[in-house]
mmCIF file of C-alpha atoms in Angstrom:
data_model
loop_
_atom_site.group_PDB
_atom_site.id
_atom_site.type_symbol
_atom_site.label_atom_id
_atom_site.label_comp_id
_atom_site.label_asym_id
_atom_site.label_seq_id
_atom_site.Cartn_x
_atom_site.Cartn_y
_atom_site.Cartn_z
ATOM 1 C CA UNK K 1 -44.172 -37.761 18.235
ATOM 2 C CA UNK K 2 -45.851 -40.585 17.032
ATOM 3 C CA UNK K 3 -48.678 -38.207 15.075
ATOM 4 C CA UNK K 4 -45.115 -36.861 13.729
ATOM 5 C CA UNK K 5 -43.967 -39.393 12.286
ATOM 6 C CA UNK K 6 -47.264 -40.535 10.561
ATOM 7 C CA UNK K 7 -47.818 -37.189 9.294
ATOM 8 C CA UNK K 8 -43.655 -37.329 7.375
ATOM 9 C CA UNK K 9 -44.782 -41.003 6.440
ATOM 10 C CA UNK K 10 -47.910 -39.888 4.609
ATOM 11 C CA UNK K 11 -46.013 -36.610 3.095
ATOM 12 C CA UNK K 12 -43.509 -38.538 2.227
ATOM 13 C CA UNK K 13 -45.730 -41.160 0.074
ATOM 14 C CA UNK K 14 -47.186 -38.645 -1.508
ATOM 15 C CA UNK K 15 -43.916 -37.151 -3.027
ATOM 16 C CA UNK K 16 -42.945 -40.524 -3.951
ATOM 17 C CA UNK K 17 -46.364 -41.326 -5.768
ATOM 18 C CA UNK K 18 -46.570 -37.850 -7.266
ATOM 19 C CA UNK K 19 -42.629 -38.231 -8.531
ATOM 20 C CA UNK K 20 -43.011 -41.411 -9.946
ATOM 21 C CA UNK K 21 -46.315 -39.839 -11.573
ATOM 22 C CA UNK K 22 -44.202 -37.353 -13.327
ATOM 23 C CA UNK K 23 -41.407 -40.070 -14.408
ATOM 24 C CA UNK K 24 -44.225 -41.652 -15.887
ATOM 25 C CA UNK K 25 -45.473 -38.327 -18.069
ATOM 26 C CA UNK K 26 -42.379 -37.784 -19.037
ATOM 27 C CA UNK K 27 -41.683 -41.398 -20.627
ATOM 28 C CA UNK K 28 -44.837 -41.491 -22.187
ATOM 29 C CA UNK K 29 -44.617 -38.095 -23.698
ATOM 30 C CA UNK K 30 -40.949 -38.901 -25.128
ATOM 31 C CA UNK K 31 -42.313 -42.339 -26.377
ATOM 32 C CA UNK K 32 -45.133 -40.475 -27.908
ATOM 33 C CA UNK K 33 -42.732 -37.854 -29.021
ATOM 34 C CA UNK K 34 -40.072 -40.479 -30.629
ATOM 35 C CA UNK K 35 -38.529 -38.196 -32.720
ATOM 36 C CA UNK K 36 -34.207 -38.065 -33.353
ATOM 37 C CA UNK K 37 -32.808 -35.245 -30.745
ATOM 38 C CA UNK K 38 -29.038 -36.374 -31.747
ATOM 39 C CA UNK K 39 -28.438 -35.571 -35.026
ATOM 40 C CA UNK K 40 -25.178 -37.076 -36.307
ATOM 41 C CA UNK K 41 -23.081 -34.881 -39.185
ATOM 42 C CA UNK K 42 -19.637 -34.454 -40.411
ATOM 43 C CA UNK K 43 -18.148 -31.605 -40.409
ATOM 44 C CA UNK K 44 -14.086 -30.086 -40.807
ATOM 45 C CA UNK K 45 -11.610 -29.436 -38.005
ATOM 46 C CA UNK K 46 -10.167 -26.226 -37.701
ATOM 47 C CA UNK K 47 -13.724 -24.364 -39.342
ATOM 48 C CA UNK K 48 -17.013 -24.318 -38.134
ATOM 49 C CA UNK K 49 -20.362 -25.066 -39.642
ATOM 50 C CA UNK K 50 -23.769 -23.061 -38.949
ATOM 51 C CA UNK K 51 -25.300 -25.482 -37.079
ATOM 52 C CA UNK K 52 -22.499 -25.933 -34.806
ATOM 53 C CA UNK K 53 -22.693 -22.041 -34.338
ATOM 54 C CA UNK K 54 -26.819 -22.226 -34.064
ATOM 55 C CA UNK K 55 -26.011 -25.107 -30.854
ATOM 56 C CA UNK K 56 -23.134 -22.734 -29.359
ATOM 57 C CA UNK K 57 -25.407 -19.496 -29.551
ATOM 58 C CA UNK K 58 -28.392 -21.939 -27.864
ATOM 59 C CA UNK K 59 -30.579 -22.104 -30.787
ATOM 60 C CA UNK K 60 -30.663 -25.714 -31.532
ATOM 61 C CA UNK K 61 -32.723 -26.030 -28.034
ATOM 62 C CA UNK K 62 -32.493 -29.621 -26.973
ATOM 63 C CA UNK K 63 -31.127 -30.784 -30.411
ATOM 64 C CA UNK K 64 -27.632 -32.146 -29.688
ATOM 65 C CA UNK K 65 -25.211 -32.579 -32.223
ATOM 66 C CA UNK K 66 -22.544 -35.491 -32.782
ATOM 67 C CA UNK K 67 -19.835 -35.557 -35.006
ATOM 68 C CA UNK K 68 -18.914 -39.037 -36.594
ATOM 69 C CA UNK K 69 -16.373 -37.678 -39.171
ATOM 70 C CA UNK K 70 -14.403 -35.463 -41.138
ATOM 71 C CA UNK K 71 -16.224 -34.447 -44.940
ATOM 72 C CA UNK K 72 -14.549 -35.154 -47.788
ATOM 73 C CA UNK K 73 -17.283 -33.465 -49.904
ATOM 74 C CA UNK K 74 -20.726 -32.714 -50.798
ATOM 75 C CA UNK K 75 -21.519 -36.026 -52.933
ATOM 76 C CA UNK K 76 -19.738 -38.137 -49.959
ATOM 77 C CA UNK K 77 -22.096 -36.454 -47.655
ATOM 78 C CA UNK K 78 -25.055 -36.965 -49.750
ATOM 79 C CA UNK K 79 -24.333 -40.292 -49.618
ATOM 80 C CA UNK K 80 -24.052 -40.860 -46.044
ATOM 81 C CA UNK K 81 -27.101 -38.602 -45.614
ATOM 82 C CA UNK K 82 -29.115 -41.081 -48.052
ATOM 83 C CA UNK K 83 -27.795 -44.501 -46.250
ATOM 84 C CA UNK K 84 -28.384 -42.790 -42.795
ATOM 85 C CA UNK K 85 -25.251 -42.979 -41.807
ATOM 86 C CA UNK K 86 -25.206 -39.083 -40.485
ATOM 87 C CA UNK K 87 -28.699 -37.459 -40.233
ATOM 88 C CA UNK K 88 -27.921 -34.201 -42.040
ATOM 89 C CA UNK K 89 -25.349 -33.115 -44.766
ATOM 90 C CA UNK K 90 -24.599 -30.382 -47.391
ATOM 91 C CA UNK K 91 -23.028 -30.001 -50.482
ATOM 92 C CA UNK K 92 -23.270 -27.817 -54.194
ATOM 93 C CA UNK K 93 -26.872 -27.622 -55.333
ATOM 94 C CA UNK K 94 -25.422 -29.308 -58.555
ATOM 95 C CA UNK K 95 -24.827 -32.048 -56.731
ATOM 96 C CA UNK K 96 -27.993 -32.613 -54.796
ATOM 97 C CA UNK K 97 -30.114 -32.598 -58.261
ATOM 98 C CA UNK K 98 -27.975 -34.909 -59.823
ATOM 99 C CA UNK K 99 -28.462 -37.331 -56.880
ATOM 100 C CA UNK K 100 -32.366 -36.544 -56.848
ATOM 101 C CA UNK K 101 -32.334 -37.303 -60.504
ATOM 102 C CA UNK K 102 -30.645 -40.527 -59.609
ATOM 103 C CA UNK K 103 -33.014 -41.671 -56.899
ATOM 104 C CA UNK K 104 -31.818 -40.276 -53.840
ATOM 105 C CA UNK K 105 -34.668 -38.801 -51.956
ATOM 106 C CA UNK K 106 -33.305 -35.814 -50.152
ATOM 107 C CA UNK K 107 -34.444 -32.468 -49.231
ATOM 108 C CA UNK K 108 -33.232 -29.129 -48.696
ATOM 109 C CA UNK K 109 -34.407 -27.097 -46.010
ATOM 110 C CA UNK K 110 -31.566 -24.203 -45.040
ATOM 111 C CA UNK K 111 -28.750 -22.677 -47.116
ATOM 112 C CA UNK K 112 -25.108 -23.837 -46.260
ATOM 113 C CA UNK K 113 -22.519 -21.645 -48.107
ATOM 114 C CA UNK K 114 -22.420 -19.351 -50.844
ATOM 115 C CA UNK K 115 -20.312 -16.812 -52.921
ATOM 116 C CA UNK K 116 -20.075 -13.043 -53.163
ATOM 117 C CA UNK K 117 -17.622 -10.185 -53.321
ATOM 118 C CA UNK K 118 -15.429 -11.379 -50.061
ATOM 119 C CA UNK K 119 -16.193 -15.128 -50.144
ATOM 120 C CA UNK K 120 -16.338 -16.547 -52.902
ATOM 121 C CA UNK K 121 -14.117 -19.680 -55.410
ATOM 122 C CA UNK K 122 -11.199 -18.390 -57.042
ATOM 123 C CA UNK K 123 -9.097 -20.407 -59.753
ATOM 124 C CA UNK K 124 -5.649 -19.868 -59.099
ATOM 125 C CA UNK K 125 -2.007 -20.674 -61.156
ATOM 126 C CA UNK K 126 1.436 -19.876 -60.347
ATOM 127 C CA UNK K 127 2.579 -16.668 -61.572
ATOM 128 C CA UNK K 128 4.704 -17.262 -64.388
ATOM 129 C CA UNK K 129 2.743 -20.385 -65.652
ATOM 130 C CA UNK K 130 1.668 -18.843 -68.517
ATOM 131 C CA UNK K 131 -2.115 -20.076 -68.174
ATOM 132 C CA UNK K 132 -3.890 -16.832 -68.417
ATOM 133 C CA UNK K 133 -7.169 -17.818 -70.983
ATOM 134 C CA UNK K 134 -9.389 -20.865 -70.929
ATOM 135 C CA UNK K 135 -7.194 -22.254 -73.653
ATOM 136 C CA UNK K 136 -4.007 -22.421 -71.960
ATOM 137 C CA UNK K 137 -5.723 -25.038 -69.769
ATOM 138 C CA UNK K 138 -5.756 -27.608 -72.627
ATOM 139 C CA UNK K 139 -3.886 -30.631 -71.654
ATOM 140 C CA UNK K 140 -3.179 -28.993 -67.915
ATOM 141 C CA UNK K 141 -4.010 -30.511 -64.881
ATOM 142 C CA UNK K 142 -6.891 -28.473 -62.819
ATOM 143 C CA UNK K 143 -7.160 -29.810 -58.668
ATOM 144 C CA UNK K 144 -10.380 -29.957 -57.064
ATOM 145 C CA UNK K 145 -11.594 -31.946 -53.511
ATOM 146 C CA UNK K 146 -14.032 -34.213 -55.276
ATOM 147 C CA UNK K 147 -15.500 -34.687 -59.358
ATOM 148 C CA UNK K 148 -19.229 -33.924 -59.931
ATOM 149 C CA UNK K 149 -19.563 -31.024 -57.640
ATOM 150 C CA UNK K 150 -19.175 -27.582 -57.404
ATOM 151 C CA UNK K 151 -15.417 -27.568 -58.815
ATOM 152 C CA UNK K 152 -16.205 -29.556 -61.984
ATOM 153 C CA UNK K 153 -19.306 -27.257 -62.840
ATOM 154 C CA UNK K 154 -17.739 -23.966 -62.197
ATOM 155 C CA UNK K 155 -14.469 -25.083 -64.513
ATOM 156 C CA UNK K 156 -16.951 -26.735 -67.235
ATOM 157 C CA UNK K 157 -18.265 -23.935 -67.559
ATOM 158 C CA UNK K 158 -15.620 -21.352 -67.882
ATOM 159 C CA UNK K 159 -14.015 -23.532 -70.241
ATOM 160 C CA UNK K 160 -17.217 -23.309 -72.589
ATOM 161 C CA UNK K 161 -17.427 -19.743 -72.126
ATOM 162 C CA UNK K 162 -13.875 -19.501 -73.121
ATOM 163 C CA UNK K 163 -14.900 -21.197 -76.769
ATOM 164 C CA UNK K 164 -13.363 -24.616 -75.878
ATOM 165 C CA UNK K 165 -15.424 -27.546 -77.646
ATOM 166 C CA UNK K 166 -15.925 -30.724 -75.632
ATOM 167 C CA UNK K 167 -13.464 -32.491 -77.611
ATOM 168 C CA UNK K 168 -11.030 -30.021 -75.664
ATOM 169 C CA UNK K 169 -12.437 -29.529 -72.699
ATOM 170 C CA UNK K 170 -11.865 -33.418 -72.376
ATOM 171 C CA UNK K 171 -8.250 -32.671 -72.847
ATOM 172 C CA UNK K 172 -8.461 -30.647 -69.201
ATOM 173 C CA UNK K 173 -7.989 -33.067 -66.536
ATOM 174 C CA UNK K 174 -9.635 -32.937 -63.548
ATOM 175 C CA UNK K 175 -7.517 -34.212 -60.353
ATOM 176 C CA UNK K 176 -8.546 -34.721 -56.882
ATOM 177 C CA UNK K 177 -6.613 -32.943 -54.304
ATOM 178 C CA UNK K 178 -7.407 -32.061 -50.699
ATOM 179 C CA UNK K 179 -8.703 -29.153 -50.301
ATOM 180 C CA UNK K 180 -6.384 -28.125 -47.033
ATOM 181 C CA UNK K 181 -3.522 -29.159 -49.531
ATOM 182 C CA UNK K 182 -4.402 -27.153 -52.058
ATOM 183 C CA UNK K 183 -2.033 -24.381 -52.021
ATOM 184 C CA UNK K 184 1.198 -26.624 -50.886
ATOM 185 C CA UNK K 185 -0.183 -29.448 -54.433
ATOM 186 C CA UNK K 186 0.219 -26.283 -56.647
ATOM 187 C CA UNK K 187 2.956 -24.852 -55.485
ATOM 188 C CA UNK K 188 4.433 -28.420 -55.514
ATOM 189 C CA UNK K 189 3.642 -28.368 -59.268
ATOM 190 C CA UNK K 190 1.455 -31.542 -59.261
ATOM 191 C CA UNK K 191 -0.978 -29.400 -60.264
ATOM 192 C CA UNK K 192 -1.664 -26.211 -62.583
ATOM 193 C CA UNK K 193 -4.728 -24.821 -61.443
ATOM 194 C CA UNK K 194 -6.481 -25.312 -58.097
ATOM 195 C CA UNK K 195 -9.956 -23.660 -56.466
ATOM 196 C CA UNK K 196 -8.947 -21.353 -53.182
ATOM 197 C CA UNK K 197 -12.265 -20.473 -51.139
ATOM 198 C CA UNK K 198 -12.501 -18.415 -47.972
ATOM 199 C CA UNK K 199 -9.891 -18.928 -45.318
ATOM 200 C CA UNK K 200 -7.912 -20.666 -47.698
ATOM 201 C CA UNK K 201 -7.497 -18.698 -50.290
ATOM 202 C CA UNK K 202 -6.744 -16.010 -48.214
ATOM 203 C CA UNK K 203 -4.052 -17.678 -46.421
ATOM 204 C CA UNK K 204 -2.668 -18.499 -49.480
ATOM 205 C CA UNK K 205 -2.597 -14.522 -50.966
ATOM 206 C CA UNK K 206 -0.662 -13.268 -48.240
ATOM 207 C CA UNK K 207 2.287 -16.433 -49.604
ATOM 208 C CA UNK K 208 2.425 -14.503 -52.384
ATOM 209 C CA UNK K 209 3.211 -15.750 -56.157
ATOM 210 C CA UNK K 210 -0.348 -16.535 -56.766
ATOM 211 C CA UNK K 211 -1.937 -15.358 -60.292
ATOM 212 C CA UNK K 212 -6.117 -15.476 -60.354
ATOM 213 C CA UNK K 213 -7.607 -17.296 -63.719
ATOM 214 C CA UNK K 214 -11.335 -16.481 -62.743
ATOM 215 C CA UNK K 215 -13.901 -16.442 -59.792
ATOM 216 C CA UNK K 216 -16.803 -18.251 -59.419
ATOM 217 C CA UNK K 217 -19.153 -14.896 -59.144
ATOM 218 C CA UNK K 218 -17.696 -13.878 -62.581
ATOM 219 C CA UNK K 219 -19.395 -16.571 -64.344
ATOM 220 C CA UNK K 220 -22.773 -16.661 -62.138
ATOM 221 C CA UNK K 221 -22.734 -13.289 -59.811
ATOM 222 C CA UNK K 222 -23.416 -13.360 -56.134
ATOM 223 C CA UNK K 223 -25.152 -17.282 -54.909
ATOM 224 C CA UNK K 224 -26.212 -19.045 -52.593
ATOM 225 C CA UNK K 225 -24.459 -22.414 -53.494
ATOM 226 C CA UNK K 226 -25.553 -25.011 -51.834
ATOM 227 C CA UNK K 227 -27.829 -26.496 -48.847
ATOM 228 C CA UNK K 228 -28.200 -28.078 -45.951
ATOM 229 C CA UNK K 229 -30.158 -31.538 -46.082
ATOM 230 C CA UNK K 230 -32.145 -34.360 -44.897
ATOM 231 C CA UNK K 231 -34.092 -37.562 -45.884
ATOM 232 C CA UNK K 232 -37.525 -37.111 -47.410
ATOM 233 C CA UNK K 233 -38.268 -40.045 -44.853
ATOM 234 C CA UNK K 234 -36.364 -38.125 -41.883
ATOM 235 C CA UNK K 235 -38.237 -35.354 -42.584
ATOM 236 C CA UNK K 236 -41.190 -37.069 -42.112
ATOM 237 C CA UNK K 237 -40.672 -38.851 -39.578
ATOM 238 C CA UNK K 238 -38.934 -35.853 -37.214
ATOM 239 C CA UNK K 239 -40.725 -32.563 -38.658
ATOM 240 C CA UNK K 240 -39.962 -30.853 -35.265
ATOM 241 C CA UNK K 241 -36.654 -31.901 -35.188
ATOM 242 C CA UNK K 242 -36.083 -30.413 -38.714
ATOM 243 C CA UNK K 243 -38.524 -27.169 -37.478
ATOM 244 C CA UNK K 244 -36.359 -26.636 -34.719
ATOM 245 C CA UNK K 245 -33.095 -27.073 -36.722
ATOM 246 C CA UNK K 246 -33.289 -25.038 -39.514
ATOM 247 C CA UNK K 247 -34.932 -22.026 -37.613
ATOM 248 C CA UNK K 248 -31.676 -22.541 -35.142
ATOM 249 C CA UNK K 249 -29.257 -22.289 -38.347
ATOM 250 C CA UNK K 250 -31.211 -19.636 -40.001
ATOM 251 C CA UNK K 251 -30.770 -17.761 -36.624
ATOM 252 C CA UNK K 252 -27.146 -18.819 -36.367
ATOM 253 C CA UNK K 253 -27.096 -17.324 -40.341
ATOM 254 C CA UNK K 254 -28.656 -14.056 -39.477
ATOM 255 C CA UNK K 255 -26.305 -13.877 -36.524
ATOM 256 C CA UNK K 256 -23.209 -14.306 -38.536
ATOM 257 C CA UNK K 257 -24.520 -11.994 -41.287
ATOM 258 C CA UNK K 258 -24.961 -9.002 -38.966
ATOM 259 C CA UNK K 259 -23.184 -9.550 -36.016
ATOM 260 C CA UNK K 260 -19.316 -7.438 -36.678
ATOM 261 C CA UNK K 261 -16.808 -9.863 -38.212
ATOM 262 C CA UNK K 262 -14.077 -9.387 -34.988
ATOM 263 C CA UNK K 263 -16.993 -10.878 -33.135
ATOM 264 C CA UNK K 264 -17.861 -13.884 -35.239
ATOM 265 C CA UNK K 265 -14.188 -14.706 -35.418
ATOM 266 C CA UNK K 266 -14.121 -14.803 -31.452
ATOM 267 C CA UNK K 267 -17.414 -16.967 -31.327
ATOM 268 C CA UNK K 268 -15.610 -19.060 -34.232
ATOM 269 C CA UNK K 269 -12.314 -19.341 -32.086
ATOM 270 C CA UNK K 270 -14.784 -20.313 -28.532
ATOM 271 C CA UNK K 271 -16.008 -22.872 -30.354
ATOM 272 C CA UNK K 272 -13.126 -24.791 -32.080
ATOM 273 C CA UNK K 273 -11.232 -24.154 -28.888
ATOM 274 C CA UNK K 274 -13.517 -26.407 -26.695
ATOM 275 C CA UNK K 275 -13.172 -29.310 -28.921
ATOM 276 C CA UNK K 276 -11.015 -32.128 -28.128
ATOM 277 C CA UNK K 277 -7.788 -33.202 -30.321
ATOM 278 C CA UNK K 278 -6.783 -29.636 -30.066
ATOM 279 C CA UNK K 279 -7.492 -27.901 -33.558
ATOM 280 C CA UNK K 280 -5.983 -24.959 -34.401
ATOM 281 C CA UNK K 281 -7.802 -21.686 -34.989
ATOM 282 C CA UNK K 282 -5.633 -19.993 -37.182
ATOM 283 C CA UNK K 283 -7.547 -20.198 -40.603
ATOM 284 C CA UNK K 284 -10.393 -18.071 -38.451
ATOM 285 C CA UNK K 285 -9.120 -15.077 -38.554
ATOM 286 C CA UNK K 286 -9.343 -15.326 -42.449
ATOM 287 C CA UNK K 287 -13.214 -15.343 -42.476
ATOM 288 C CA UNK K 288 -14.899 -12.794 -44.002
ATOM 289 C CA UNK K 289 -18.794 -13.312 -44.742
ATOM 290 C CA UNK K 290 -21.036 -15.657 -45.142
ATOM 291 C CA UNK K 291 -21.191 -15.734 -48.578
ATOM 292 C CA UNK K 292 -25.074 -16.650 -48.243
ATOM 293 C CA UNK K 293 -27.690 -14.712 -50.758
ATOM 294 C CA UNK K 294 -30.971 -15.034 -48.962
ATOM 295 C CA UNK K 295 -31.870 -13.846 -45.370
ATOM 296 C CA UNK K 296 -31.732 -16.308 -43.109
ATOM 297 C CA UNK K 297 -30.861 -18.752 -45.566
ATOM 298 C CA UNK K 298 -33.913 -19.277 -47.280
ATOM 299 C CA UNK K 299 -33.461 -21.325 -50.149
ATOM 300 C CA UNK K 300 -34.552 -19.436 -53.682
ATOM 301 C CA UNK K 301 -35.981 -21.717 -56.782
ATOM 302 C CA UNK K 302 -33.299 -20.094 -59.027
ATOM 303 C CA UNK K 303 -30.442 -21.387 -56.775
ATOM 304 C CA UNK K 304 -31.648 -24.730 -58.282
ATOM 305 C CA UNK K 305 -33.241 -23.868 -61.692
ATOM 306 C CA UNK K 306 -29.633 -22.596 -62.947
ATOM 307 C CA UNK K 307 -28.189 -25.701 -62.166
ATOM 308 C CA UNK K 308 -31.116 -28.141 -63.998
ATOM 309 C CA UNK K 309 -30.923 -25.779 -66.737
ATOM 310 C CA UNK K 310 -27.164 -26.321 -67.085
ATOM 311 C CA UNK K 311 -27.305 -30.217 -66.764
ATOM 312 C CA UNK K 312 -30.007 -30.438 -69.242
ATOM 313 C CA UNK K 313 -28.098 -28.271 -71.440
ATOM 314 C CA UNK K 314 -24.912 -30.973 -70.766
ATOM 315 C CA UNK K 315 -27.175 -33.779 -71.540
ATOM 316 C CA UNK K 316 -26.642 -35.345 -67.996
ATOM 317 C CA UNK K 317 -30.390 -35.009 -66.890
ATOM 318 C CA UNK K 318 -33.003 -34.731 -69.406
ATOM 319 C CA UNK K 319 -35.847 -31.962 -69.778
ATOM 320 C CA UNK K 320 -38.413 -32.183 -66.649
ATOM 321 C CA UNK K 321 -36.789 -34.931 -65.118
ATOM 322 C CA UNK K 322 -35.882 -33.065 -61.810
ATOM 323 C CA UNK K 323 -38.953 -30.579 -60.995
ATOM 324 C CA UNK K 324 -37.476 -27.819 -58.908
ATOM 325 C CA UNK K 325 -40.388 -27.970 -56.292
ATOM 326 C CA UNK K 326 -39.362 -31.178 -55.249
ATOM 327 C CA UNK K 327 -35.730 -30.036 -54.413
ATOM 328 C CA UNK K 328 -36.458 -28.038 -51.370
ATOM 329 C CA UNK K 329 -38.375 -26.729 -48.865
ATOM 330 C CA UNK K 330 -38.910 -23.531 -46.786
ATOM 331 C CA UNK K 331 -41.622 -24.391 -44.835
ATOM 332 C CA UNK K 332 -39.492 -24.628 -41.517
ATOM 333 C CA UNK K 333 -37.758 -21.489 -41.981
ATOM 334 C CA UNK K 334 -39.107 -18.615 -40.338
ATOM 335 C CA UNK K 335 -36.975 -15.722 -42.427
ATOM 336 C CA UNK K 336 -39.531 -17.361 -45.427
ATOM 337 C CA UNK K 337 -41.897 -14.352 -46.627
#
């Protein structure tokens, strides 16, 4: 008995030496380690975001994410992003250089969104309005979600193509609407015009009474419009982090992209479901594509170049101050050739 007992009291040392042993191990290594494992984001209720699909599917491995709001839009996020207030955003490429040429110091490293035959921005009116040409948008109001992003380019644009001179396309104004309100602002006639992406615009169609001005793709074709970000400095300081992210939403991209659309929807639906503050999961079944150019969301230079190009050309950057090379990166992203 008693050579019992002395034998459980020595076995029983042991564990508790070799257990606090591995406590220790495991402290140091994470000290050593240090690097951000909860990455804070915003994203919208009711839709989800590739790297919430990349965490549902397990490819974010043990990268948790928190969300501290809803985004308002990509220059809002950019911000945040910059002051470290979230840890990752997105937003229009157009956007991200104008910030860069402005001193913020972020980076791209994974494509967000993007437009093609089945997703893409469509300007819509009110059948009957009588807006049919770039013209008939002088002295008209034109709703987007936020000014110097995506919206603003994309109408700039077809409003020079349609012969307007500055002078008049200074007489188009520019209002900002939400973007779930879109369709209920123009049909309210606060409005003329307003952009309808995605689940949206689709939504919207099947109302009815809907005339479409132009689509984004007509101006620019099929493109990958903007990117997920982070901090030059967060980068740096949490490369695996950022390694392990963008390979999980590049996944999470790929999956999306070939997986068939009735089961994306469901995943879509599993997701928003298990959230609290019960959001609804009707705008899903509207989803189409991904929209994204690039396999696996691998950022191309001309994604960017287009966009310095056409803020040079506006005279609101100047000639080589934003390098494309230091927009962007695809070093984490496995789908890179």
């Amino acid at each position: 008995m008693r050579k019992n007992w002395l034998f459980l009291l020595v076995i029983s040392a042991t564990i508790a030496i070799l257990a606090a042993c591995s406590s220790s191990d495991a402290a140091n290594n994470a000290e050593a380690d240090g690097q951000d494992k909860v990455l804070q984001y915003q994203s919208v209720p009711g839709s989800v975001y590739y790297p919430e699909l990349a965490e549902a599917l397990g490819y974010l491995g043990d990268i948790k994410l928190e969300k501290v709001s809803d985004q308002v839009g990509g220059p809002e996020s950019i911000q945040l992003t910059a002051t470290g207030e979230i840890d990752f955003g997105f937003a229009f490429n157009g956007a991200i250089i104008k910030s860069y040429a402005q001193g913020v110091k972020i980076k791209s490293v994974v494509a967000s969104y993007g437009s093609d035959e089945n997703t893409f921005g469509g300007y819509y009116t009110l059948e009957g309005s009588g807006i049919k040409t770039a013209k008939d948008l002088i002295g008209k109001k034109v709703g987007v979600n936020t000014l110097g992003a995506q919206n603003e380019f994309i109408i700039k644009q077809f409003l020079r193509d349609g012969g307007l001179t500055e002078e008049e396309i200074s007489h188009v104004e520019l209002v900002v609407i939400p973007s779930a309100s879109a369709e209920q602002i123009l049909r309210a006639g606060q409005v003329d015009v307003v952009s309808l992406g995605g689940i949206g615009r689709d939504r919207a169609l099947e109302n009815g009474g809907l005339y479409l001005l132009f689509r984004d793709i007509d101006l620019f074709g099929e493109f990958t419009a903007g990117e997920y970000f982070f901090t030059e400095k967060y980068i740096k300081e949490n490369p695996d982090t950022v390694k392990t992210f963008v390979e999980g939403v590049a996944k999470a991209i790929e999956w999306a992209r070939t997986t068939p659309r009735e089961e994306v929807i469901a995943k879509f639906e599993e997701i928003v479901s298990a959230r609290e503050g019960n959001e609804t999961t009707e705008n899903l079944k509207y989803w189409k594509s991904t929209g994204i150019a690039e396999e696996g969301g691998v950022i191309a230079e001309k994604e960017f170049q287009v966009w310095i190009d056409w803020l040079v050309k506006s005279g609101e950057i100047k000639e080589g101050q934003v390098k494309v090379e230091d927009l962007y990166t695809n070093e984490f992203n496995p789908y890179a050739k």
